[in-house]
Amino acid sequence: GALRCSLCHDALDESTPVVACPECDTLLHEECRKEVDVCPTLGCCGALQQQSYAEYLEERDGPIARRARPGLASASAKR
C-alpha cells in the first residue's frame, strides 16, 4: 500500500512535500510537521528534516530501485 503520514495518516505521494526522521525514516506531511517538534514515533527523538517524497525515496532506495519499480519502491525495501 501507499506510504502514509505518521501524524494524520493520509497518503503520501511524489507531489507531497514531506519531512523525514533521519533516525527511523518516519514520514510526515510538511504541514503536519508544524504540529510537532521531534519525530512522533514512540521512543524516537530524531529531528525532522524537510525533503520531497521523491528525494526521500531516492535517498532510501537509490535511483536504480526507483526506476526499476516505480511506485513499488517502498514494498521492495521491506522484503
Tab-separated table of N, CA and C in Angstrom:
chain	number	residue	atom	x	y	z
A	1	GLY	N	0.796	-1.177	0.000
A	1	GLY	CA	0.000	0.000	0.000
A	1	GLY	C	0.852	1.259	0.000
A	2	ALA	N	0.180	2.344	-0.069
A	2	ALA	CA	0.842	3.651	-0.104
A	2	ALA	C	1.426	4.003	1.257
A	3	LEU	N	2.504	4.756	1.235
A	3	LEU	CA	3.059	5.275	2.483
A	3	LEU	C	2.117	6.329	3.030
A	4	ARG	N	2.033	6.430	4.346
A	4	ARG	CA	1.118	7.364	4.991
A	4	ARG	C	1.858	8.248	5.987
A	5	CYS	N	1.311	9.428	6.191
A	5	CYS	CA	1.838	10.372	7.172
A	5	CYS	C	1.676	9.766	8.563
A	6	SER	N	2.723	9.838	9.369
A	6	SER	CA	2.674	9.258	10.709
A	6	SER	C	1.831	10.066	11.684
A	7	LEU	N	1.461	11.268	11.304
A	7	LEU	CA	0.647	12.084	12.196
A	7	LEU	C	-0.835	12.056	11.811
A	8	CYS	N	-1.156	12.372	10.555
A	8	CYS	CA	-2.573	12.421	10.139
A	8	CYS	C	-3.027	11.142	9.447
A	9	HIS	N	-2.095	10.299	9.031
A	9	HIS	CA	-2.356	9.002	8.384
A	9	HIS	C	-2.925	9.102	6.974
A	10	ASP	N	-2.900	10.301	6.359
A	10	ASP	CA	-3.274	10.429	4.955
A	10	ASP	C	-2.120	9.930	4.085
A	11	ALA	N	-2.415	9.535	2.856
A	11	ALA	CA	-1.405	9.007	1.943
A	11	ALA	C	-0.382	10.074	1.559
A	12	LEU	N	0.840	9.631	1.296
A	12	LEU	CA	1.913	10.483	0.775
A	12	LEU	C	2.156	10.083	-0.671
A	13	ASP	N	2.427	11.055	-1.533
A	13	ASP	CA	2.756	10.742	-2.918
A	13	ASP	C	3.912	11.632	-3.368
A	14	GLU	N	4.359	11.439	-4.602
A	14	GLU	CA	5.556	12.131	-5.072
A	14	GLU	C	5.395	13.647	-5.164
A	15	SER	N	4.175	14.155	-5.182
A	15	SER	CA	3.974	15.598	-5.250
A	15	SER	C	3.873	16.225	-3.854
A	16	THR	N	3.909	15.408	-2.821
A	16	THR	CA	3.734	15.867	-1.448
A	16	THR	C	5.063	16.266	-0.821
A	17	PRO	N	5.187	17.516	-0.317
A	17	PRO	CA	6.381	17.856	0.459
A	17	PRO	C	6.335	17.087	1.781
A	18	VAL	N	7.396	16.366	2.096
A	18	VAL	CA	7.423	15.562	3.313
A	18	VAL	C	8.596	15.955	4.198
A	19	VAL	N	8.506	15.530	5.441
A	19	VAL	CA	9.572	15.681	6.406
A	19	VAL	C	9.908	14.275	6.866
A	20	ALA	N	11.201	13.934	6.901
A	20	ALA	CA	11.626	12.589	7.268
A	20	ALA	C	12.504	12.618	8.506
A	21	CYS	N	12.330	11.634	9.370
A	21	CYS	CA	13.189	11.484	10.540
A	21	CYS	C	14.450	10.744	10.101
A	22	PRO	N	15.640	11.311	10.367
A	22	PRO	CA	16.871	10.642	9.963
A	22	PRO	C	17.194	9.413	10.816
A	23	GLU	N	16.537	9.274	11.953
A	23	GLU	CA	16.799	8.147	12.842
A	23	GLU	C	15.982	6.903	12.486
A	24	CYS	N	14.680	7.105	12.170
A	24	CYS	CA	13.806	5.934	11.973
A	24	CYS	C	13.030	5.959	10.655
A	25	ASP	N	13.259	6.963	9.795
A	25	ASP	CA	12.605	7.083	8.491
A	25	ASP	C	11.099	7.348	8.566
A	26	THR	N	10.593	7.779	9.705
A	26	THR	CA	9.192	8.174	9.807
A	26	THR	C	8.946	9.367	8.900
A	27	LEU	N	7.813	9.357	8.184
A	27	LEU	CA	7.471	10.443	7.266
A	27	LEU	C	6.227	11.178	7.736
A	28	LEU	N	6.238	12.501	7.523
A	28	LEU	CA	5.084	13.343	7.812
A	28	LEU	C	4.914	14.339	6.682
A	29	HIS	N	3.681	14.800	6.481
A	29	HIS	CA	3.465	15.927	5.572
A	29	HIS	C	4.183	17.144	6.136
A	30	GLU	N	4.654	18.005	5.285
A	30	GLU	CA	5.301	19.234	5.720
A	30	GLU	C	4.362	20.027	6.640
A	31	GLU	N	3.073	20.072	6.298
A	31	GLU	CA	2.099	20.796	7.124
A	31	GLU	C	1.932	20.144	8.498
A	32	CYS	N	1.949	18.831	8.555
A	32	CYS	CA	1.812	18.129	9.837
A	32	CYS	C	3.039	18.362	10.720
A	33	ARG	N	4.200	18.529	10.114
A	33	ARG	CA	5.435	18.764	10.860
A	33	ARG	C	5.322	20.002	11.732
A	34	LYS	N	4.536	20.977	11.306
A	34	LYS	CA	4.382	22.214	12.067
A	34	LYS	C	3.739	21.972	13.433
A	35	GLU	N	3.099	20.819	13.605
A	35	GLU	CA	2.420	20.494	14.859
A	35	GLU	C	3.326	19.792	15.864
A	36	VAL	N	4.493	19.305	15.443
A	36	VAL	CA	5.393	18.571	16.346
A	36	VAL	C	6.821	19.089	16.219
A	37	ASP	N	7.599	18.949	17.296
A	37	ASP	CA	8.989	19.406	17.290
A	37	ASP	C	9.979	18.297	16.943
A	38	VAL	N	9.642	17.071	17.320
A	38	VAL	CA	10.509	15.921	17.047
A	38	VAL	C	9.667	14.797	16.460
A	39	CYS	N	10.320	13.755	16.061
A	39	CYS	CA	9.648	12.588	15.483
A	39	CYS	C	8.537	12.091	16.408
A	40	PRO	N	7.341	11.805	15.849
A	40	PRO	CA	6.234	11.329	16.677
A	40	PRO	C	6.285	9.833	17.012
A	41	THR	N	7.270	9.119	16.494
A	41	THR	CA	7.380	7.689	16.770
A	41	THR	C	7.814	7.473	18.220
A	42	LEU	N	7.095	6.646	18.939
A	42	LEU	CA	7.381	6.366	20.341
A	42	LEU	C	8.818	5.883	20.505
A	43	GLY	N	9.569	6.539	21.365
A	43	GLY	CA	10.945	6.154	21.636
A	43	GLY	C	11.982	6.797	20.740
A	44	CYS	N	11.566	7.496	19.694
A	44	CYS	CA	12.498	8.158	18.785
A	44	CYS	C	12.504	9.654	19.093
A	45	CYS	N	13.679	10.244	19.135
A	45	CYS	CA	13.802	11.686	19.405
A	45	CYS	C	14.489	12.394	18.248
A	46	GLY	N	14.404	11.815	17.062
A	46	GLY	CA	15.072	12.383	15.894
A	46	GLY	C	14.507	13.730	15.490
A	47	ALA	N	15.379	14.596	14.995
A	47	ALA	CA	14.958	15.884	14.441
A	47	ALA	C	14.467	15.647	13.023
A	48	LEU	N	13.352	16.242	12.679
A	48	LEU	CA	12.739	16.005	11.375
A	48	LEU	C	13.368	16.888	10.306
A	49	GLN	N	13.611	16.317	9.117
A	49	GLN	CA	14.257	17.024	8.012
A	49	GLN	C	13.294	17.147	6.839
A	50	GLN	N	13.181	18.360	6.305
A	50	GLN	CA	12.280	18.578	5.169
A	50	GLN	C	12.929	18.118	3.874
A	51	GLN	N	12.172	17.397	3.065
A	51	GLN	CA	12.605	16.976	1.737
A	51	GLN	C	11.370	16.538	0.969
A	52	SER	N	11.500	16.450	-0.329
A	52	SER	CA	10.373	15.974	-1.120
A	52	SER	C	10.272	14.457	-0.976
A	53	TYR	N	9.101	13.932	-1.259
A	53	TYR	CA	8.888	12.493	-1.201
A	53	TYR	C	9.831	11.783	-2.179
A	54	ALA	N	10.006	12.351	-3.367
A	54	ALA	CA	10.903	11.758	-4.365
A	54	ALA	C	12.340	11.743	-3.854
A	55	GLU	N	12.770	12.816	-3.186
A	55	GLU	CA	14.121	12.850	-2.607
A	55	GLU	C	14.266	11.794	-1.524
A	56	TYR	N	13.233	11.631	-0.718
A	56	TYR	CA	13.261	10.613	0.332
A	56	TYR	C	13.427	9.222	-0.270
A	57	LEU	N	12.616	8.895	-1.293
A	57	LEU	CA	12.706	7.570	-1.918
A	57	LEU	C	14.068	7.340	-2.550
A	58	GLU	N	14.603	8.366	-3.210
A	58	GLU	CA	15.911	8.201	-3.842
A	58	GLU	C	17.002	8.001	-2.800
A	59	GLU	N	16.920	8.730	-1.689
A	59	GLU	CA	17.903	8.570	-0.622
A	59	GLU	C	17.798	7.188	0.010
A	60	ARG	N	16.563	6.715	0.188
A	60	ARG	CA	16.349	5.419	0.827
A	60	ARG	C	16.651	4.252	-0.102
A	61	ASP	N	16.153	4.306	-1.333
A	61	ASP	CA	16.241	3.164	-2.243
A	61	ASP	C	17.289	3.307	-3.334
A	62	GLY	N	17.761	4.523	-3.560
A	62	GLY	CA	18.702	4.773	-4.637
A	62	GLY	C	17.973	4.986	-5.950
A	63	PRO	N	18.601	5.649	-6.897
A	63	PRO	CA	17.937	5.965	-8.162
A	63	PRO	C	17.586	4.736	-8.988
A	64	ILE	N	18.369	3.669	-8.906
A	64	ILE	CA	18.096	2.475	-9.706
A	64	ILE	C	16.839	1.778	-9.213
A	65	ALA	N	16.663	1.664	-7.904
A	65	ALA	CA	15.482	0.994	-7.351
A	65	ALA	C	14.206	1.721	-7.751
A	66	ARG	N	14.223	3.044	-7.754
A	66	ARG	CA	13.031	3.803	-8.129
A	66	ARG	C	12.709	3.607	-9.590
A	67	ARG	N	13.710	3.580	-10.460
A	67	ARG	CA	13.451	3.393	-11.892
A	67	ARG	C	12.977	1.974	-12.170
A	68	ALA	N	13.529	0.996	-11.459
A	68	ALA	CA	13.198	-0.403	-11.724
A	68	ALA	C	11.783	-0.751	-11.288
A	69	ARG	N	11.299	-0.140	-10.214
A	69	ARG	CA	9.978	-0.474	-9.675
A	69	ARG	C	9.245	0.792	-9.260
A	70	PRO	N	8.917	1.687	-10.199
A	70	PRO	CA	8.253	2.920	-9.801
A	70	PRO	C	6.933	2.637	-9.097
A	71	GLY	N	6.720	3.345	-7.985
A	71	GLY	CA	5.504	3.156	-7.223
A	71	GLY	C	5.549	1.984	-6.257
A	72	LEU	N	6.545	1.118	-6.417
A	72	LEU	CA	6.638	-0.048	-5.540
A	72	LEU	C	7.942	-0.065	-4.745
A	73	ALA	N	8.653	1.051	-4.737
A	73	ALA	CA	9.940	1.104	-4.051
A	73	ALA	C	9.796	0.801	-2.562
A	74	SER	N	8.733	1.270	-1.933
A	74	SER	CA	8.562	1.043	-0.512
A	74	SER	C	8.326	-0.442	-0.225
A	75	ALA	N	7.599	-1.138	-1.086
A	75	ALA	CA	7.333	-2.559	-0.886
A	75	ALA	C	8.604	-3.377	-1.063
A	76	SER	N	9.443	-3.015	-2.027
A	76	SER	CA	10.663	-3.788	-2.271
A	76	SER	C	11.658	-3.621	-1.138
A	77	ALA	N	11.654	-2.469	-0.463
A	77	ALA	CA	12.600	-2.227	0.624
A	77	ALA	C	12.258	-3.071	1.849
A	78	LYS	N	11.008	-3.479	1.997
A	78	LYS	CA	10.585	-4.236	3.167
A	78	LYS	C	10.775	-5.735	2.996
A	79	ARG	N	11.080	-6.167	1.783
A	79	ARG	CA	11.214	-7.618	1.528
A	79	ARG	C	12.553	-8.121	1.949
